[in-house]
Amino acid sequence: MNRLAPLVLGIETSCDETGIGIVRGTALLSNTIASSMDEHARYGGVVPEIAARAHLDELVPAINAAVAEAGIRLTDLDAIAVTCGPGLSGALMVGIGAAKALAVALDKPIYAVNHLVGHVGADLLQTGTEPLEYPTIALLVSGGHTSLLLVRDLVSDVELLGETIDDAAGEAFDKVARLLSLPYPGGPQIDRVAADGNPKAIRFPRGLSQPKDMAAHRYDFSFSGLKTSVARFVEQRQDAGKPVPIGDVAASFREAVVDILLTKALAACADYDVPRLLLGGGVIANARLRAVATRRTDAAGVVLRLPPLSLCTDNGAMIAALGAQLIMAGHEPSTLQFGADSTLPVGQIQVSGLPLSLDAP
Amino acid sequence: MLLSIDTSAGTSVAVVDRDRGVLSERGESDTMRHAEVVGRLIQECLTEADVAVSALSGVVGGMGPGPFTGLRVGIAAARVFALGAGKTLVPVISHDAIAYGHYQAGHVGPLLVVTDARRREVYWSTYTGADSVGLPVRAEAPGLAKPTELDVPGWAYAGWPRRDAVVVSAGDLGMVAELRFAHGRVSAANAPLYLRSPDVTVSNGPKRVSR
Ligand SMILES: [Zn+2]
């Protein structure tokens, strides 16, 4: 196996994006994504069974498209990498079944990797930037997760500092958008109407930021109280027969989310004396989050890393990139026995899988 | 030679040959471990049959009917193995394998095949018998029913000899594909037979939080 700049195909099916990525070392050759987002829109959130069915439909076309774009043959690959968790288990299983079959068909090694660590690995595929320095704090925010990590080394030392104890930040955007009768996904809609609003108009609560919460949840997030607070505000207006100032509500809600995310991330930077912050996950598309992050990291003397959006949303390239890093660092492949782990801890960067006893037919 | 994969019940993998029959077959009956075992079973079957991937002429995928989470694992594996190996995918309805095995065992005549669909429902298929080359002749496309619906006296297939199967043999599935190919029969559609819509409810809007 080429361990200097391995050619790796990554398969990502943990949520509603079927992602196939191909990298050579840290060079991105294809980042092919088929999303089932539109099919979930009428339900106001990702429906696991619809996502899993779409993965099965999209896998082969996406692999073909990625291989064509990368200008390679499947037989050229050095290895296959696949997300084995965390995520929706039925969705993960589609990618795992496919990845294992591909590995056996091609007689190539397989690397079962952690989706969240993959988000950090996406940064390595940025062109024209200095290489990622360690340690770094990473804030991953999407419809499925809100996690704060301390990354001392991508392939050997990733520590979870905190995560959401209820809704993910992206989910909060979706739910508040619904309260304001805006369509799914909520993030871009909230951004759109917030443009005309005053972010200081309404003071919504910042979850887990009171001294009594900080002891146990210094780096954890909570968005359900914020969502309830927005709902209550909207209901009071409606009950009083007054118009709901949608722009102000959206801007103030968004400000509360952005504020708590960055306050906790920058607190981690300060506490661990790590002057580097990496953002990842689909919510990074939020213009206000990017703007405030730029301003507040500047003020704090923290270097901000912001991969391009196509690498921030769930994708297979980040999985391939993490696989390539594991190979380059000399890690052995996973065995074929791993399964889907919907709650895979972030500290488990690669899953090897334990031998299982298999029954005769 | 064909690699055959079915996850409509447990996980079953086989390598079959039209002339020599089933060369290797491995299975795992646990219906919760498809993703864990499928890769290893494929590898073991190829090794045991001493068949190189390049020597295969196709990959057979069992299209169900079957409970969706597990069913998808085998179809994904079959489709992507075929893609990786540069071979043809041959879809086969999983119940055909059960019927084929039934007739191979010497039975004749009508047959009602029943498998578990979870949630107190069953999948069923009916066959009128085996044809001159041994292929089961399907009477009607697979269906989904409550168990009691199969016992209603007026039902079209009421009283047909019934076989309740908990295992689908990838060996039998593969032999169905071999016979179909050898005799120029059309294969099934390359689409999973879920026979059920995803569980979803469209919400009536946000619930009130204040009283
Ligand atoms: Zn993600």
XYZ file of C-alpha atoms and ligand atoms in Angstrom:
573
model
C 0.000 0.000 0.000
C 1.175 3.498 -0.838
C 1.606 5.139 2.566
C 3.041 8.426 1.297
C 0.054 9.698 -0.652
C -2.552 6.949 -0.663
C -5.459 7.018 -3.086
C -8.529 6.569 -0.885
C -12.242 6.430 -1.631
C -14.439 7.553 1.279
C -18.085 6.605 1.801
C -20.297 8.732 4.053
C -23.944 7.837 4.770
C -24.494 8.882 8.389
C -27.388 11.273 7.750
C -29.110 12.554 4.604
C -26.116 13.092 2.313
C -24.704 10.229 0.273
C -21.088 11.351 0.061
C -18.396 9.727 -2.055
C -14.983 11.355 -1.898
C -11.686 10.469 -3.490
C -8.377 11.869 -2.246
C -4.726 11.246 -2.918
C -3.009 12.037 0.362
C -4.322 15.531 1.083
C -5.221 16.301 -2.520
C -8.944 16.348 -3.223
C -9.866 14.559 -6.452
C -13.637 14.335 -6.053
C -16.244 15.388 -3.533
C -19.479 13.916 -4.885
C -22.618 14.462 -2.824
C -26.191 13.325 -3.463
C -28.579 14.774 -0.903
C -32.073 13.598 -0.005
C -32.778 16.895 1.785
C -35.671 17.816 -0.502
C -37.467 14.589 0.347
C -37.397 15.495 4.048
C -38.612 19.064 3.613
C -42.312 18.352 4.085
C -41.618 16.547 7.362
C -39.569 19.396 8.804
C -36.550 17.209 9.567
C -34.573 14.193 8.413
C -36.692 11.012 8.287
C -34.213 8.147 8.863
C -35.980 5.590 6.659
C -36.266 8.035 3.752
C -32.562 8.885 4.132
C -31.533 5.215 4.177
C -33.607 4.375 1.092
C -32.063 7.302 -0.763
C -28.538 6.116 0.155
C -29.232 2.739 -1.446
C -30.485 4.447 -4.616
C -27.633 6.955 -4.800
C -24.571 4.881 -3.900
C -23.704 3.363 -7.263
C -24.373 6.536 -9.309
C -22.342 8.578 -6.792
C -19.380 6.182 -6.872
C -19.446 6.224 -10.679
C -19.572 10.023 -10.735
C -16.722 10.345 -8.228
C -14.491 7.906 -10.085
C -15.145 9.707 -13.371
C -14.443 13.116 -11.841
C -11.248 11.911 -10.176
C -10.082 10.333 -13.429
C -9.106 7.087 -11.731
C -10.131 3.433 -11.911
C -11.446 1.682 -8.810
C -8.597 -0.805 -9.132
C -6.133 2.078 -8.652
C -7.352 2.672 -5.082
C -5.079 1.997 -2.128
C -7.908 1.755 0.398
C -11.576 2.313 1.202
C -12.679 4.470 4.148
C -16.206 4.491 5.541
C -18.118 6.271 8.286
C -19.177 3.729 10.923
C -20.606 6.273 13.408
C -21.946 8.346 14.953
C -25.117 8.832 12.911
C -28.406 7.188 11.952
C -27.777 3.458 12.232
C -29.944 2.336 9.304
C -28.267 4.918 7.097
C -24.774 3.998 8.308
C -25.399 0.320 7.543
C -25.966 1.036 3.846
C -22.535 2.633 3.533
C -20.888 -0.078 5.619
C -22.374 -2.917 3.520
C -21.247 -1.147 0.357
C -17.760 -0.319 1.641
C -17.064 -3.854 2.803
C -18.252 -5.318 -0.489
C -16.090 -2.870 -2.411
C -13.054 -3.681 -0.269
C -13.468 -7.427 -0.816
C -14.238 -7.055 -4.530
C -11.086 -4.981 -5.033
C -9.025 -6.805 -2.389
C -8.187 -3.479 -0.710
C -7.888 -2.585 2.980
C -10.775 -0.836 4.703
C -10.692 1.901 7.362
C -13.814 2.347 9.516
C -13.690 5.914 10.785
C -15.455 8.394 13.050
C -17.725 10.890 11.320
C -16.981 13.755 13.739
C -13.235 13.357 13.402
C -13.828 13.295 9.649
C -15.261 16.812 9.922
C -11.927 17.933 11.368
C -10.049 16.021 8.671
C -11.897 17.993 5.991
C -9.656 20.939 6.839
C -6.634 19.091 5.440
C -8.139 19.228 1.960
C -8.150 23.026 1.850
C -5.822 24.341 -0.766
C -3.730 27.475 -0.389
C -3.664 27.436 3.405
C -1.022 26.578 5.955
C -1.320 22.992 7.255
C -3.545 22.499 10.290
C -1.550 22.946 13.483
C -2.094 20.970 16.666
C -3.480 21.199 19.173
C -6.642 22.875 17.950
C -10.116 23.388 19.306
C -12.787 22.239 16.845
C -16.429 23.314 16.947
C -18.674 21.073 14.826
C -22.185 22.339 14.281
C -24.827 20.726 12.076
C -28.388 19.477 12.059
C -27.154 16.302 13.742
C -24.428 17.406 16.108
C -23.033 20.239 18.187
C -19.661 19.187 19.540
C -16.629 20.919 20.944
C -13.399 18.955 20.549
C -9.807 19.296 21.634
C -7.738 17.808 18.813
C -4.149 17.124 19.871
C -3.590 14.812 16.924
C -6.094 13.915 14.222
C -5.304 10.211 14.077
C -4.460 9.495 17.703
C -5.746 12.050 20.193
C -9.158 13.678 19.928
C -11.007 14.565 23.122
C -14.651 15.528 23.461
C -14.893 18.655 25.625
C -18.620 19.114 25.319
C -21.680 18.563 23.186
C -25.349 19.398 23.095
C -27.424 17.835 25.838
C -30.650 18.147 23.826
C -31.127 19.538 20.299
C -28.318 20.078 17.817
C -27.884 23.713 16.781
C -29.096 22.952 13.252
C -32.214 21.342 14.687
C -32.892 24.479 16.707
C -32.736 26.517 13.486
C -35.223 24.118 11.864
C -37.620 24.245 14.818
C -37.536 28.020 15.172
C -38.051 28.367 11.409
C -41.218 26.306 11.808
C -42.411 28.521 14.663
C -42.050 31.420 12.231
C -43.819 29.454 9.449
C -40.624 29.294 7.387
C -39.730 26.191 5.342
C -37.110 23.485 6.001
C -34.136 23.578 6.227
C -34.377 26.445 8.678
C -30.826 27.809 8.653
C -30.904 29.660 5.334
C -34.474 30.857 6.021
C -33.565 32.286 9.421
C -30.554 33.961 7.799
C -32.750 35.456 5.098
C -35.384 37.041 7.356
C -32.807 37.991 10.004
C -31.204 40.346 7.497
C -33.975 42.880 8.222
C -34.043 42.253 11.964
C -32.332 43.673 15.009
C -30.240 41.043 16.798
C -30.539 43.009 20.065
C -34.328 43.437 19.868
C -35.131 40.477 22.115
C -32.832 39.014 24.750
C -33.236 35.245 24.397
C -31.511 33.004 26.973
C -28.064 31.487 26.457
C -28.328 27.848 27.510
C -25.949 26.386 30.104
C -24.162 29.678 30.664
C -25.330 30.468 34.219
C -22.741 29.872 36.952
C -24.818 26.981 38.375
C -24.702 25.183 34.995
C -21.112 25.956 34.209
C -19.714 23.620 36.844
C -21.061 20.477 35.233
C -21.571 21.725 31.674
C -18.784 24.182 30.988
C -18.463 23.148 27.334
C -21.884 21.590 26.785
C -24.687 23.193 24.815
C -28.461 23.282 25.219
C -30.879 24.756 22.718
C -34.254 23.455 23.837
C -34.772 26.259 26.380
C -33.946 28.823 23.726
C -36.446 27.278 21.329
C -39.149 27.286 24.039
C -38.381 30.882 24.824
C -38.832 31.855 21.167
C -42.113 29.902 21.042
C -43.379 31.678 24.146
C -42.492 35.088 22.720
C -44.323 34.309 19.462
C -47.395 33.009 21.308
C -47.571 36.079 23.561
C -47.536 38.332 20.533
C -50.204 36.316 18.795
C -52.394 36.091 21.924
C -52.197 39.874 22.282
C -53.267 40.249 18.667
C -49.980 41.917 17.788
C -47.865 41.149 14.729
C -44.809 38.927 15.278
C -41.640 40.849 14.342
C -40.231 37.924 12.380
C -37.003 39.692 11.413
C -36.237 40.665 15.008
C -37.113 37.210 16.359
C -34.935 35.480 13.754
C -32.009 37.870 14.242
C -32.205 37.698 18.041
C -32.525 33.915 18.052
C -29.605 33.553 15.674
C -27.559 35.921 17.800
C -28.196 33.805 20.880
C -27.070 30.633 19.089
C -23.977 32.241 17.587
C -23.088 33.875 20.895
C -23.260 30.708 22.973
C -21.396 28.644 20.380
C -18.514 31.074 20.149
C -18.430 31.972 23.831
C -17.948 28.315 24.752
C -15.500 27.623 21.919
C -13.352 30.626 22.826
C -13.525 29.688 26.510
C -12.048 26.315 25.555
C -9.312 28.056 23.562
C -8.451 30.163 26.588
C -8.716 27.381 29.184
C -6.494 25.010 27.215
C -4.236 27.790 25.962
C -4.911 26.766 22.355
C -4.940 29.790 20.022
C -6.574 27.905 17.167
C -10.244 27.298 16.392
C -11.547 25.169 13.543
C -15.210 25.287 12.524
C -17.008 22.442 10.741
C -20.500 21.127 10.015
C -23.303 22.454 7.839
C -24.313 25.292 10.176
C -21.028 26.976 9.246
C -22.960 28.060 6.140
C -24.616 30.592 8.422
C -23.248 33.975 7.399
C -23.686 35.520 10.831
C -21.817 32.681 12.535
C -18.898 33.127 10.160
C -18.854 36.904 10.599
C -19.019 36.859 14.396
C -16.483 34.045 14.555
C -14.058 36.076 12.461
C -14.488 39.172 14.629
C -14.330 37.413 17.995
C -11.371 35.156 17.174
C -9.488 38.202 15.871
C -10.152 40.023 19.120
C -9.033 37.015 21.151
C -5.869 36.416 19.125
C -7.134 33.032 17.996
C -6.455 31.774 14.468
C -9.741 30.777 12.832
C -9.914 27.938 10.313
C -12.976 27.794 8.164
C -12.972 25.100 5.481
C -15.034 25.840 2.348
C -18.711 25.011 2.771
C -18.577 22.054 0.372
C -16.214 20.390 2.852
C -18.169 21.497 5.962
C -21.446 19.755 5.193
C -21.383 15.962 5.442
C -19.262 14.535 2.634
C -17.190 11.534 1.643
C -14.026 13.519 0.953
C -13.507 14.201 4.659
C -13.861 10.470 5.355
C -11.349 9.667 2.621
C -9.031 12.371 4.009
C -9.152 10.866 7.501
C -8.552 7.405 6.050
C -5.545 8.724 4.155
C -4.175 10.332 7.334
C -4.496 7.034 9.224
C -2.651 5.239 6.430
C 0.087 7.875 6.259
C 0.528 7.613 10.035
C 1.067 3.870 9.698
C -2.225 2.663 11.182
C -3.365 -0.818 10.240
C -6.697 -1.308 8.460
C -9.898 -2.237 10.279
C -10.986 -5.857 10.160
C -14.214 -6.618 8.291
C -16.246 -7.148 11.475
C -17.149 -3.627 12.536
C -20.769 -2.536 12.575
C -22.666 0.721 12.686
C -22.326 2.551 16.001
C -24.859 5.365 16.157
C -23.240 6.778 19.313
C -19.565 6.136 18.526
C -17.526 8.266 20.955
C -15.364 10.911 19.334
C -12.251 9.553 21.012
C -12.570 6.428 18.908
C -11.084 7.726 15.676
C -10.896 4.382 13.912
C -12.864 1.235 14.686
C -11.067 -2.043 14.193
C -13.837 -4.444 15.046
C -13.405 -7.500 17.179
C -13.436 -10.992 15.699
C -16.882 -12.549 15.848
C -17.849 -16.158 15.742
C -19.793 -16.891 12.586
C -22.315 -19.689 12.413
C -22.224 -22.217 9.623
C -25.120 -21.875 7.156
C -19.992 -18.678 -11.504
C -21.913 -16.227 -9.374
C -21.477 -14.634 -5.971
C -24.875 -14.560 -4.287
C -25.911 -12.319 -1.359
C -29.206 -12.207 0.523
C -30.100 -10.245 3.665
C -33.885 -10.450 3.480
C -33.937 -12.613 6.624
C -30.531 -13.292 8.196
C -27.378 -12.888 6.146
C -26.581 -15.572 3.573
C -23.751 -15.593 1.042
C -22.814 -18.268 -1.489
C -20.738 -18.964 -4.561
C -22.611 -21.063 -7.109
C -21.875 -22.645 -10.449
C -24.452 -23.764 -13.000
C -22.848 -27.160 -13.498
C -21.265 -27.820 -10.111
C -24.014 -26.319 -7.935
C -23.354 -24.543 -4.655
C -19.584 -24.302 -4.151
C -19.707 -22.556 -0.789
C -22.369 -21.097 1.442
C -22.118 -19.192 4.710
C -24.803 -17.702 6.870
C -25.572 -15.790 10.020
C -29.120 -16.183 11.294
C -29.063 -13.153 13.616
C -31.317 -10.593 11.925
C -29.548 -7.662 13.584
C -26.004 -8.214 12.345
C -26.120 -7.885 8.551
C -23.672 -4.976 8.352
C -21.209 -6.674 10.726
C -21.024 -10.009 8.955
C -21.648 -9.408 5.253
C -18.063 -8.551 4.260
C -16.539 -11.437 6.144
C -19.063 -13.920 4.750
C -18.326 -12.811 1.170
C -14.611 -13.195 1.756
C -14.999 -16.624 3.357
C -17.242 -17.918 0.565
C -14.803 -16.842 -2.132
C -11.900 -18.404 -0.240
C -13.719 -21.643 0.478
C -14.868 -22.008 -3.143
C -11.350 -21.065 -4.228
C -12.782 -18.616 -6.716
C -11.065 -15.378 -7.735
C -13.261 -12.295 -8.113
C -12.169 -12.089 -11.743
C -13.547 -15.585 -12.378
C -17.103 -14.599 -11.425
C -19.565 -13.846 -14.163
C -21.983 -11.887 -11.997
C -23.301 -10.983 -8.559
C -26.762 -12.034 -7.397
C -28.652 -9.740 -5.028
C -31.743 -10.842 -3.111
C -34.263 -8.024 -3.540
C -36.558 -9.140 -0.721
C -39.237 -8.797 0.342
C -37.610 -8.232 3.706
C -37.483 -5.847 6.665
C -35.849 -2.773 5.198
C -32.831 -2.062 7.403
C -31.308 -5.477 6.890
C -32.510 -5.966 3.322
C -30.681 -2.828 2.212
C -27.311 -4.048 3.519
C -27.250 -7.023 1.163
C -28.517 -5.066 -1.823
C -25.928 -2.334 -1.224
C -23.234 -5.003 -0.919
C -24.336 -6.839 -4.075
C -24.625 -3.691 -6.154
C -21.299 -2.262 -5.052
C -19.476 -5.591 -5.238
C -20.696 -5.887 -8.842
C -19.516 -2.347 -9.528
C -16.102 -2.925 -7.946
C -15.594 -6.258 -9.688
C -16.886 -4.963 -13.006
C -19.537 -7.715 -13.136
C -23.241 -7.849 -13.923
C -25.742 -7.542 -11.093
C -28.487 -10.172 -11.210
C -31.480 -9.245 -9.031
C -33.625 -12.139 -7.752
C -36.745 -12.021 -5.583
C -35.739 -13.660 -2.300
C -38.928 -15.741 -2.010
C -37.973 -17.437 -5.287
C -35.032 -19.000 -3.450
C -37.359 -20.446 -0.812
C -39.679 -21.869 -3.471
C -36.743 -23.236 -5.480
C -35.438 -25.046 -2.398
C -38.916 -26.416 -1.714
C -39.265 -27.909 -5.191
C -35.668 -29.155 -5.212
C -36.537 -31.130 -2.084
C -39.037 -33.085 -4.149
C -42.283 -31.219 -3.469
C -44.643 -30.382 -6.319
C -47.682 -28.195 -6.886
C -48.967 -24.947 -5.366
C -47.003 -23.211 -2.625
C -47.561 -20.262 -0.331
C -44.248 -18.823 0.953
C -44.447 -16.741 4.141
C -41.678 -14.771 5.848
C -41.594 -12.377 8.799
C -42.119 -8.701 8.002
C -41.892 -7.581 11.680
C -44.596 -5.431 13.296
C -46.951 -8.421 13.358
C -47.084 -8.607 9.588
C -45.821 -11.136 7.044
C -44.573 -11.123 3.475
C -46.126 -13.744 1.202
C -45.683 -15.102 -2.312
C -47.479 -17.854 -4.181
C -46.114 -20.329 -6.717
C -48.026 -22.781 -8.903
C -45.129 -25.237 -9.145
C -41.716 -25.739 -10.738
C -41.324 -25.596 -14.493
C -39.463 -28.104 -16.695
C -36.037 -26.707 -15.749
C -36.815 -26.539 -12.046
C -37.545 -22.815 -11.758
C -40.444 -21.861 -9.487
C -43.402 -20.320 -11.325
C -44.732 -17.338 -9.409
C -48.509 -16.947 -9.241
C -48.521 -13.411 -7.898
C -46.007 -10.733 -6.945
C -44.978 -10.707 -3.261
C -47.427 -9.077 -0.854
C -47.640 -7.803 2.722
C -50.415 -8.964 5.036
C -51.513 -9.453 8.613
C -51.119 -13.143 9.490
C -54.883 -13.618 9.913
C -55.524 -12.329 6.390
C -53.861 -15.454 4.994
C -56.407 -17.605 6.836
C -59.538 -15.932 5.490
C -61.440 -18.687 3.623
C -62.331 -16.483 0.672
C -58.715 -15.453 -0.043
C -57.480 -16.522 -3.494
C -54.707 -18.700 -2.068
C -56.450 -19.914 1.081
C -55.589 -23.514 1.827
C -52.491 -23.643 -0.414
C -49.643 -25.683 1.055
C -47.712 -23.206 3.133
C -44.035 -22.842 3.953
C -42.997 -20.439 6.703
C -39.318 -19.690 6.203
C -36.899 -18.005 8.608
C -33.872 -18.506 6.370
C -33.243 -17.529 2.744
C -30.438 -19.537 1.176
C -28.074 -17.534 -1.018
C -27.108 -20.874 -2.594
C -30.674 -21.420 -3.781
C -30.938 -17.748 -4.757
C -27.796 -18.098 -6.866
C -29.028 -21.284 -8.530
C -32.260 -19.539 -9.510
C -30.111 -16.884 -11.203
C -27.944 -19.494 -12.942
C -30.985 -21.366 -14.280
C -32.679 -18.165 -15.416
C -29.567 -17.125 -17.303
C -29.021 -20.562 -18.810
C -32.591 -20.654 -20.092
C -32.837 -17.079 -21.228
C -35.390 -15.973 -18.638
C -35.697 -12.351 -17.545
C -34.419 -11.453 -14.100
C -36.252 -9.405 -11.482
C -36.128 -5.614 -11.319
C -33.112 -4.092 -9.557
C -35.243 -2.523 -6.824
C -35.689 -3.437 -3.172
C -39.075 -4.951 -2.282
C -39.875 -3.036 0.896
C -43.640 -3.296 0.272
C -44.125 -0.636 2.923
C -43.893 3.130 2.934
C -41.509 4.829 5.361
C -43.096 5.661 8.723
C -43.595 9.353 8.705
C -46.221 11.714 9.915
C -46.636 15.218 8.637
C -46.926 17.429 11.680
C -49.837 19.824 12.116
C -47.499 22.615 13.122
C -45.747 23.556 16.338
C -47.378 22.724 19.668
C -48.138 25.513 22.113
C -45.621 25.900 24.921
C -47.393 28.502 27.069
C -50.793 28.100 28.689
Zn -21.746 15.740 10.193
